[in-house]
mmCIF file of C-alpha atoms and ligand atoms in Angstrom:
data_model
loop_
_atom_site.group_PDB
_atom_site.id
_atom_site.type_symbol
_atom_site.label_atom_id
_atom_site.label_comp_id
_atom_site.label_asym_id
_atom_site.label_seq_id
_atom_site.Cartn_x
_atom_site.Cartn_y
_atom_site.Cartn_z
ATOM 1 C CA MET A 1 -0.008 0.021 -0.006
ATOM 2 C CA THR A 2 1.420 3.357 -1.039
ATOM 3 C CA GLY A 3 -1.696 5.441 -0.508
ATOM 4 C CA PHE A 4 -1.718 6.420 -4.168
ATOM 5 C CA GLU A 5 -3.324 3.296 -5.664
ATOM 6 C CA HIS A 6 -6.406 5.358 -6.613
ATOM 7 C CA LEU A 7 -4.427 7.633 -8.963
ATOM 8 C CA ASP A 8 -4.911 7.051 -12.635
ATOM 9 C CA PRO A 9 -1.646 6.281 -14.527
ATOM 10 C CA GLN A 10 -3.162 7.818 -17.648
ATOM 11 C CA ALA A 11 -3.747 11.188 -15.948
ATOM 12 C CA PRO A 12 -1.341 14.089 -16.738
ATOM 13 C CA ILE A 13 1.510 15.211 -14.521
ATOM 14 C CA GLY A 14 1.146 18.820 -13.322
ATOM 15 C CA VAL A 15 4.287 20.923 -13.787
ATOM 16 C CA PHE A 16 4.372 24.535 -12.650
ATOM 17 C CA ASP A 17 6.688 27.519 -12.526
ATOM 18 C CA SER A 18 6.522 31.244 -11.907
ATOM 19 C CA GLY A 19 6.559 31.727 -15.699
ATOM 20 C CA VAL A 20 8.272 30.366 -18.804
ATOM 21 C CA GLY A 21 11.490 28.976 -17.132
ATOM 22 C CA GLY A 22 9.914 25.770 -16.000
ATOM 23 C CA LEU A 23 9.897 24.683 -19.670
ATOM 24 C CA THR A 24 13.517 23.610 -19.125
ATOM 25 C CA VAL A 25 12.105 21.008 -16.724
ATOM 26 C CA VAL A 26 9.332 20.129 -19.197
ATOM 27 C CA ARG A 27 12.011 19.548 -21.808
ATOM 28 C CA GLU A 28 13.913 17.090 -19.596
ATOM 29 C CA ILE A 29 10.724 15.179 -18.648
ATOM 30 C CA ILE A 30 9.746 14.814 -22.289
ATOM 31 C CA ARG A 31 13.239 13.525 -23.083
ATOM 32 C CA GLN A 32 13.327 10.997 -20.282
ATOM 33 C CA ILE A 33 9.749 9.804 -19.958
ATOM 34 C CA PRO A 34 8.176 10.557 -23.315
ATOM 35 C CA ASN A 35 5.001 8.534 -22.683
ATOM 36 C CA GLU A 36 3.762 10.946 -20.044
ATOM 37 C CA ARG A 37 1.260 13.737 -20.618
ATOM 38 C CA LEU A 38 2.082 17.012 -19.065
ATOM 39 C CA LEU A 39 -0.139 19.870 -17.880
ATOM 40 C CA TYR A 40 1.956 22.968 -17.410
ATOM 41 C CA PHE A 41 1.068 26.138 -15.596
ATOM 42 C CA GLY A 42 3.275 29.251 -15.839
ATOM 43 C CA ASP A 43 2.371 32.183 -13.625
ATOM 44 C CA THR A 44 3.322 34.790 -16.292
ATOM 45 C CA ALA A 45 1.135 37.462 -14.679
ATOM 46 C CA ARG A 46 2.993 37.400 -11.388
ATOM 47 C CA VAL A 47 6.534 36.468 -12.319
ATOM 48 C CA PRO A 48 9.213 36.962 -10.884
ATOM 49 C CA TYR A 49 8.856 34.987 -7.661
ATOM 50 C CA GLY A 50 12.579 35.288 -6.883
ATOM 51 C CA THR A 51 12.236 38.769 -5.419
ATOM 52 C CA LYS A 52 9.017 38.145 -3.405
ATOM 53 C CA SER A 53 8.468 37.251 0.222
ATOM 54 C CA LYS A 54 7.910 33.653 1.400
ATOM 55 C CA GLU A 55 4.244 34.489 2.347
ATOM 56 C CA THR A 56 3.499 35.717 -1.178
ATOM 57 C CA VAL A 57 5.178 32.744 -2.836
ATOM 58 C CA LEU A 58 3.163 30.399 -0.495
ATOM 59 C CA ARG A 59 -0.091 32.095 -1.404
ATOM 60 C CA TYR A 60 0.567 31.872 -5.157
ATOM 61 C CA THR A 61 1.714 28.257 -4.820
ATOM 62 C CA ARG A 62 -1.453 27.203 -2.975
ATOM 63 C CA GLN A 63 -3.562 28.726 -5.747
ATOM 64 C CA ILE A 64 -1.599 26.905 -8.431
ATOM 65 C CA ILE A 65 -1.850 23.614 -6.548
ATOM 66 C CA ARG A 66 -5.645 24.037 -6.302
ATOM 67 C CA PHE A 67 -5.784 24.672 -10.092
ATOM 68 C CA LEU A 68 -3.687 21.578 -10.853
ATOM 69 C CA GLU A 69 -5.784 19.433 -8.488
ATOM 70 C CA SER A 70 -8.927 20.661 -10.292
ATOM 71 C CA GLN A 71 -7.390 19.266 -13.428
ATOM 72 C CA LYS A 72 -6.987 15.825 -11.785
ATOM 73 C CA VAL A 73 -3.197 15.510 -12.161
ATOM 74 C CA LYS A 74 -1.647 12.358 -10.814
ATOM 75 C CA ALA A 75 1.576 13.994 -9.563
ATOM 76 C CA ILE A 76 3.037 17.496 -9.334
ATOM 77 C CA VAL A 77 6.469 18.766 -10.236
ATOM 78 C CA VAL A 78 7.502 22.067 -8.784
ATOM 79 C CA ALA A 79 9.738 23.225 -11.597
ATOM 80 C CA CYS A 80 10.464 26.611 -9.972
ATOM 81 C CA ASN A 81 13.582 26.647 -7.784
ATOM 82 C CA THR A 82 12.269 29.521 -5.749
ATOM 83 C CA VAL A 83 9.011 27.732 -4.888
ATOM 84 C CA SER A 84 10.986 24.469 -4.179
ATOM 85 C CA ALA A 85 13.286 26.485 -1.858
ATOM 86 C CA VAL A 86 10.772 28.633 0.092
ATOM 87 C CA ALA A 87 7.387 26.822 -0.077
ATOM 88 C CA LEU A 88 7.662 23.111 -0.824
ATOM 89 C CA GLU A 89 8.376 21.853 2.724
ATOM 90 C CA GLU A 90 5.028 23.396 3.851
ATOM 91 C CA ILE A 91 3.060 22.613 0.729
ATOM 92 C CA GLU A 92 3.934 18.963 0.481
ATOM 93 C CA LYS A 93 1.985 18.222 3.669
ATOM 94 C CA GLU A 94 -1.152 19.706 2.086
ATOM 95 C CA VAL A 95 -1.151 17.843 -1.286
ATOM 96 C CA ASP A 96 -2.974 14.586 -2.010
ATOM 97 C CA VAL A 97 -0.751 13.426 -4.876
ATOM 98 C CA PRO A 98 3.023 12.770 -5.020
ATOM 99 C CA ILE A 99 4.921 16.062 -5.307
ATOM 100 C CA ILE A 100 8.555 16.692 -6.155
ATOM 101 C CA GLY A 101 10.610 19.836 -6.381
ATOM 102 C CA VAL A 102 13.920 20.635 -8.101
ATOM 103 C CA VAL A 103 16.090 21.437 -5.108
ATOM 104 C CA ARG A 104 16.580 17.908 -3.563
ATOM 105 C CA PRO A 105 17.486 16.257 -6.876
ATOM 106 C CA GLY A 106 20.034 19.055 -7.570
ATOM 107 C CA VAL A 107 21.467 18.664 -4.071
ATOM 108 C CA ARG A 108 21.975 14.892 -4.457
ATOM 109 C CA ALA A 109 23.681 15.299 -7.833
ATOM 110 C CA ALA A 110 25.956 18.100 -6.520
ATOM 111 C CA ALA A 111 27.001 16.055 -3.473
ATOM 112 C CA ALA A 112 27.826 13.116 -5.746
ATOM 113 C CA ALA A 113 29.777 15.265 -8.192
ATOM 114 C CA THR A 114 32.069 17.244 -5.979
ATOM 115 C CA ARG A 115 35.633 16.062 -5.335
ATOM 116 C CA ASN A 116 37.116 18.986 -3.411
ATOM 117 C CA GLY A 117 33.952 19.594 -1.327
ATOM 118 C CA ARG A 118 33.456 23.162 -2.542
ATOM 119 C CA ILE A 119 30.066 23.664 -4.274
ATOM 120 C CA GLY A 120 28.758 26.864 -5.792
ATOM 121 C CA VAL A 121 25.021 27.557 -6.092
ATOM 122 C CA ILE A 122 23.676 30.259 -8.343
ATOM 123 C CA ALA A 123 19.942 31.123 -8.096
ATOM 124 C CA THR A 124 17.412 33.906 -7.382
ATOM 125 C CA LYS A 125 17.703 36.164 -4.364
ATOM 126 C CA ALA A 126 14.896 34.261 -2.528
ATOM 127 C CA THR A 127 16.469 30.856 -3.154
ATOM 128 C CA ILE A 128 19.945 32.047 -1.957
ATOM 129 C CA GLU A 129 18.516 33.743 1.093
ATOM 130 C CA SER A 130 16.560 30.560 2.049
ATOM 131 C CA ASN A 131 19.942 28.811 2.451
ATOM 132 C CA ILE A 132 18.211 25.623 1.440
ATOM 133 C CA TYR A 133 21.007 24.286 -0.818
ATOM 134 C CA ALA A 134 23.586 24.689 1.966
ATOM 135 C CA ASN A 135 21.223 23.180 4.623
ATOM 136 C CA TYR A 136 20.411 20.087 2.488
ATOM 137 C CA LEU A 137 24.024 19.636 1.324
ATOM 138 C CA LYS A 138 25.283 19.763 4.880
ATOM 139 C CA GLN A 139 22.687 17.133 5.867
ATOM 140 C CA ILE A 140 24.459 14.836 3.382
ATOM 141 C CA ASP A 141 27.992 15.867 4.434
ATOM 142 C CA PRO A 142 28.600 18.542 7.083
ATOM 143 C CA LYS A 143 32.095 19.120 5.731
ATOM 144 C CA LEU A 144 30.805 20.474 2.391
ATOM 145 C CA GLU A 145 31.457 24.173 1.788
ATOM 146 C CA VAL A 146 28.611 25.794 -0.075
ATOM 147 C CA LEU A 147 28.938 29.187 -1.735
ATOM 148 C CA GLY A 148 25.747 30.825 -2.861
ATOM 149 C CA LYS A 149 25.400 33.731 -5.281
ATOM 150 C CA ALA A 150 22.223 35.463 -6.358
ATOM 151 C CA CYS A 151 22.241 36.283 -10.090
ATOM 152 C CA PRO A 152 19.122 38.440 -10.568
ATOM 153 C CA LEU A 153 20.028 39.721 -14.053
ATOM 154 C CA PHE A 154 20.206 36.224 -15.629
ATOM 155 C CA VAL A 155 16.426 35.832 -15.768
ATOM 156 C CA PRO A 156 15.747 38.969 -17.820
ATOM 157 C CA LEU A 157 18.715 38.333 -20.031
ATOM 158 C CA VAL A 158 17.387 34.873 -20.907
ATOM 159 C CA GLU A 159 13.826 36.147 -21.357
ATOM 160 C CA ASN A 160 15.169 38.709 -23.748
ATOM 161 C CA GLY A 161 16.864 36.078 -25.806
ATOM 162 C CA LEU A 162 20.435 37.184 -24.981
ATOM 163 C CA LEU A 163 21.629 33.536 -24.651
ATOM 164 C CA GLU A 164 24.887 34.098 -26.511
ATOM 165 C CA ASP A 165 25.742 37.754 -26.155
ATOM 166 C CA PRO A 166 28.633 39.916 -24.902
ATOM 167 C CA VAL A 167 26.273 41.540 -22.337
ATOM 168 C CA THR A 168 25.511 38.110 -20.832
ATOM 169 C CA ASP A 169 29.226 37.246 -20.818
ATOM 170 C CA GLU A 170 30.019 40.447 -19.011
ATOM 171 C CA ILE A 171 27.343 39.968 -16.319
ATOM 172 C CA ALA A 172 28.177 36.280 -15.861
ATOM 173 C CA GLY A 173 31.894 37.148 -15.490
ATOM 174 C CA ARG A 174 31.048 39.534 -12.636
ATOM 175 C CA TYR A 175 28.642 37.146 -10.863
ATOM 176 C CA LEU A 176 30.872 34.091 -11.110
ATOM 177 C CA ALA A 177 34.265 35.742 -10.293
ATOM 178 C CA GLU A 178 34.009 35.146 -6.496
ATOM 179 C CA LEU A 179 32.946 31.514 -6.949
ATOM 180 C CA ILE A 180 35.931 30.894 -9.274
ATOM 181 C CA ASP A 181 38.228 32.605 -6.736
ATOM 182 C CA ARG A 182 36.950 30.212 -4.020
ATOM 183 C CA ASP A 183 37.933 27.244 -6.172
ATOM 184 C CA ILE A 184 34.584 25.527 -6.495
ATOM 185 C CA ASP A 185 34.616 22.329 -8.518
ATOM 186 C CA THR A 186 30.807 21.962 -8.825
ATOM 187 C CA LEU A 187 28.192 24.589 -9.628
ATOM 188 C CA VAL A 188 24.440 24.090 -9.289
ATOM 189 C CA LEU A 189 22.306 25.940 -11.837
ATOM 190 C CA GLY A 190 19.661 26.696 -9.189
ATOM 191 C CA CYS A 191 17.155 28.587 -11.312
ATOM 192 C CA THR A 192 14.939 27.425 -14.124
ATOM 193 C CA HIS A 193 16.441 29.828 -16.666
ATOM 194 C CA TYR A 194 20.129 29.060 -16.188
ATOM 195 C CA PRO A 195 20.334 25.862 -18.237
ATOM 196 C CA LEU A 196 19.564 28.031 -21.230
ATOM 197 C CA ILE A 197 22.824 29.936 -20.734
ATOM 198 C CA ARG A 198 24.738 26.856 -19.691
ATOM 199 C CA SER A 199 27.445 27.118 -22.378
ATOM 200 C CA THR A 200 28.220 30.772 -21.363
ATOM 201 C CA ILE A 201 28.457 29.740 -17.669
ATOM 202 C CA GLN A 202 30.613 26.748 -18.479
ATOM 203 C CA ARG A 203 33.034 28.880 -20.605
ATOM 204 C CA ILE A 204 33.373 31.330 -17.762
ATOM 205 C CA VAL A 205 33.916 28.911 -14.846
ATOM 206 C CA GLY A 206 36.033 26.565 -16.983
ATOM 207 C CA GLU A 207 35.726 22.929 -17.975
ATOM 208 C CA GLN A 208 37.108 21.703 -14.624
ATOM 209 C CA VAL A 209 33.911 22.787 -12.912
ATOM 210 C CA THR A 210 30.972 20.292 -13.143
ATOM 211 C CA LEU A 211 27.647 21.995 -13.800
ATOM 212 C CA VAL A 212 24.617 20.403 -12.173
ATOM 213 C CA ASN A 213 21.252 20.922 -13.895
ATOM 214 C CA PRO A 214 18.476 20.215 -11.381
ATOM 215 C CA ALA A 215 15.949 19.967 -14.254
ATOM 216 C CA TYR A 216 17.748 16.906 -15.583
ATOM 217 C CA GLU A 217 18.019 15.307 -12.160
ATOM 218 C CA THR A 218 14.393 16.043 -11.372
ATOM 219 C CA ALA A 219 13.170 14.186 -14.450
ATOM 220 C CA ILE A 220 15.213 11.109 -13.381
ATOM 221 C CA GLU A 221 13.718 11.272 -9.873
ATOM 222 C CA LEU A 222 10.212 11.852 -11.274
ATOM 223 C CA LYS A 223 10.516 8.614 -13.260
ATOM 224 C CA ASP A 224 11.568 6.762 -10.116
ATOM 225 C CA LEU A 225 8.699 8.251 -8.153
ATOM 226 C CA LEU A 226 6.124 7.204 -10.700
ATOM 227 C CA ASP A 227 7.514 3.664 -10.649
ATOM 228 C CA LYS A 228 7.525 3.587 -6.857
ATOM 229 C CA TYR A 229 3.807 4.405 -6.744
ATOM 230 C CA GLY A 230 2.915 2.294 -9.766
ATOM 231 C CA ILE A 231 1.524 5.233 -11.632
ATOM 232 C CA ARG A 232 3.842 5.443 -14.677
ATOM 233 C CA LYS A 233 1.990 5.681 -17.962
ATOM 234 C CA THR A 234 3.035 2.672 -20.061
ATOM 235 C CA THR A 235 1.044 3.260 -23.213
ATOM 236 C CA GLU A 236 2.753 4.943 -26.200
ATOM 237 C CA PRO A 237 2.353 8.681 -26.564
ATOM 238 C CA HIS A 238 0.266 10.015 -29.479
ATOM 239 C CA LEU A 239 2.560 12.570 -31.048
ATOM 240 C CA GLY A 240 0.008 15.285 -31.654
ATOM 241 C CA GLY A 241 0.439 18.896 -30.603
ATOM 242 C CA ASP A 242 -2.317 18.385 -27.984
ATOM 243 C CA MET A 243 -0.478 15.760 -26.028
ATOM 244 C CA HIS A 244 0.654 18.321 -23.435
ATOM 245 C CA ARG A 245 -1.430 21.203 -22.199
ATOM 246 C CA PHE A 246 -0.042 24.626 -21.382
ATOM 247 C CA TYR A 247 -1.803 27.263 -19.153
ATOM 248 C CA VAL A 248 -0.569 30.697 -18.160
ATOM 249 C CA SER A 249 -1.952 33.545 -16.108
ATOM 250 C CA ASP A 250 -1.138 36.195 -18.802
ATOM 251 C CA ASP A 251 0.337 36.729 -22.257
ATOM 252 C CA ALA A 252 -0.353 33.361 -23.829
ATOM 253 C CA ARG A 253 1.188 34.434 -27.148
ATOM 254 C CA GLY A 254 4.474 35.539 -25.600
ATOM 255 C CA PHE A 255 4.629 32.242 -23.817
ATOM 256 C CA GLU A 256 4.044 30.267 -27.018
ATOM 257 C CA VAL A 257 6.931 32.008 -28.731
ATOM 258 C CA PHE A 258 9.290 31.272 -25.857
ATOM 259 C CA ALA A 259 7.963 27.670 -25.517
ATOM 260 C CA ASN A 260 8.540 26.936 -29.118
ATOM 261 C CA SER A 261 12.142 28.131 -28.860
ATOM 262 C CA VAL A 262 12.831 25.921 -25.819
ATOM 263 C CA LEU A 263 10.889 22.827 -26.733
ATOM 264 C CA LYS A 264 11.603 22.810 -30.466
ATOM 265 C CA TYR A 265 8.270 21.376 -31.309
ATOM 266 C CA GLY A 266 5.085 23.229 -32.094
ATOM 267 C CA ILE A 267 2.660 23.626 -29.219
ATOM 268 C CA LEU A 268 -0.767 24.381 -30.549
ATOM 269 C CA SER A 269 -1.690 27.005 -27.993
ATOM 270 C CA ALA A 270 -1.413 28.108 -24.416
ATOM 271 C CA ARG A 271 -4.615 29.016 -22.585
ATOM 272 C CA GLU A 272 -5.041 31.711 -20.078
ATOM 273 C CA VAL A 273 -6.401 30.969 -16.573
ATOM 274 C CA ASN A 274 -7.448 33.509 -13.954
ATOM 275 C CA ILE A 275 -5.378 32.012 -11.167
ATOM 276 C CA GLU A 276 -6.816 34.408 -8.578
ATOM 277 C CA ASN A 277 -10.074 32.368 -8.824
ATOM 278 C CA TYR A 278 -8.373 29.337 -7.277
HETATM 279 N N1 DGL B 301 11.460 30.243 -11.905
HETATM 280 C C1 DGL B 301 12.301 31.025 -10.985
HETATM 281 C C2 DGL B 301 13.247 30.071 -10.316
HETATM 282 O O1 DGL B 301 13.631 29.008 -10.780
HETATM 283 C C3 DGL B 301 13.000 32.134 -11.721
HETATM 284 C C4 DGL B 301 12.130 33.262 -12.100
HETATM 285 C C5 DGL B 301 11.503 33.963 -10.954
HETATM 286 O O2 DGL B 301 12.184 34.688 -10.213
HETATM 287 O O3 DGL B 301 10.321 33.761 -10.739
HETATM 288 O O4 DGL B 301 13.715 30.405 -9.252
#
C-alpha cells in the first residue's frame, strides 16, 4: 500500500513555474519519460517569484496547486527553484498526490559530483537567502562548503533572448568571479532559466567545474517516483500537438513564442487561466 493506488496512470503530470522558465524542466521530462502527458502552468502574470516574500510565494503556490488538482493531475512537479526552496516543505503536507521539487534532486547530484567539497550555487535572491541548498548539502555531508550567489540579471537576459551575447558574458563574469576565486569544482544551476545559458556559464567557470542541472536530475527522480507508486503511464504517446497542455496567467502568445524556442516542437496554444479564482 502506497496510498496512491487510486491515482490514474493515464492522468497528466502537473508541472508549474513562476513563468516560462519551467519549460527547461518540461524539456527534460519529455526527453526522459516521453509517454507521459504534461499539464503545465506558468504564472506569467505574477513572475518573478525570486524577489518576493515567502508569504506571497506560498499564497501563489497554494492557488496553483488548487488549479492543478482541479485538473486531476496524478503528480506535481514544482519546476520553480524559488518555490521549491521557500514553499515546498510546507506545501507537500497539504497535497494529495506525489509532489517533487527541483532542489533535492540538484542537491543529491551536486553532493555526488564534488571532489574537493566546494560547491557553488547560483539562483534567485529568494532561493539563496533561504539557504536551502547549503542546509540540504550539509545534511548529506557537514564538511561540504557551499557558496551561494544570487544572479538576478540572468532571468531578464534569458527572457530577452540574450543567450549568446557579450552583455551576458560580462554579467556572468562579474557574478561568477568570486565563486571561481573560491575554487569551487561543482556549480548548481539553481534557477529554471540558467540551463539556457549553460554554455556561457561553463565557458566562464572553466571545464574543470561540473555544472549540475536540477531539471535533468528532477526528471530522473520523477521517473523513479512514478515507478515507486505504480502510476507510470506505459502506453505509447500520441505525437500530436495536443499531447501536453499549457496554461498561463497572462500573455499566452508571448509564452508560445518562448515555449517553441525551448521545446523545439510546435505547441498548438497556451490557454489563459485567472489563477486568482483558485
Ligand atoms: N522560476 C524562478 C526560479 O527558478 C526564476 C524566475 C522567478 O524569479 O520567478 O527560481
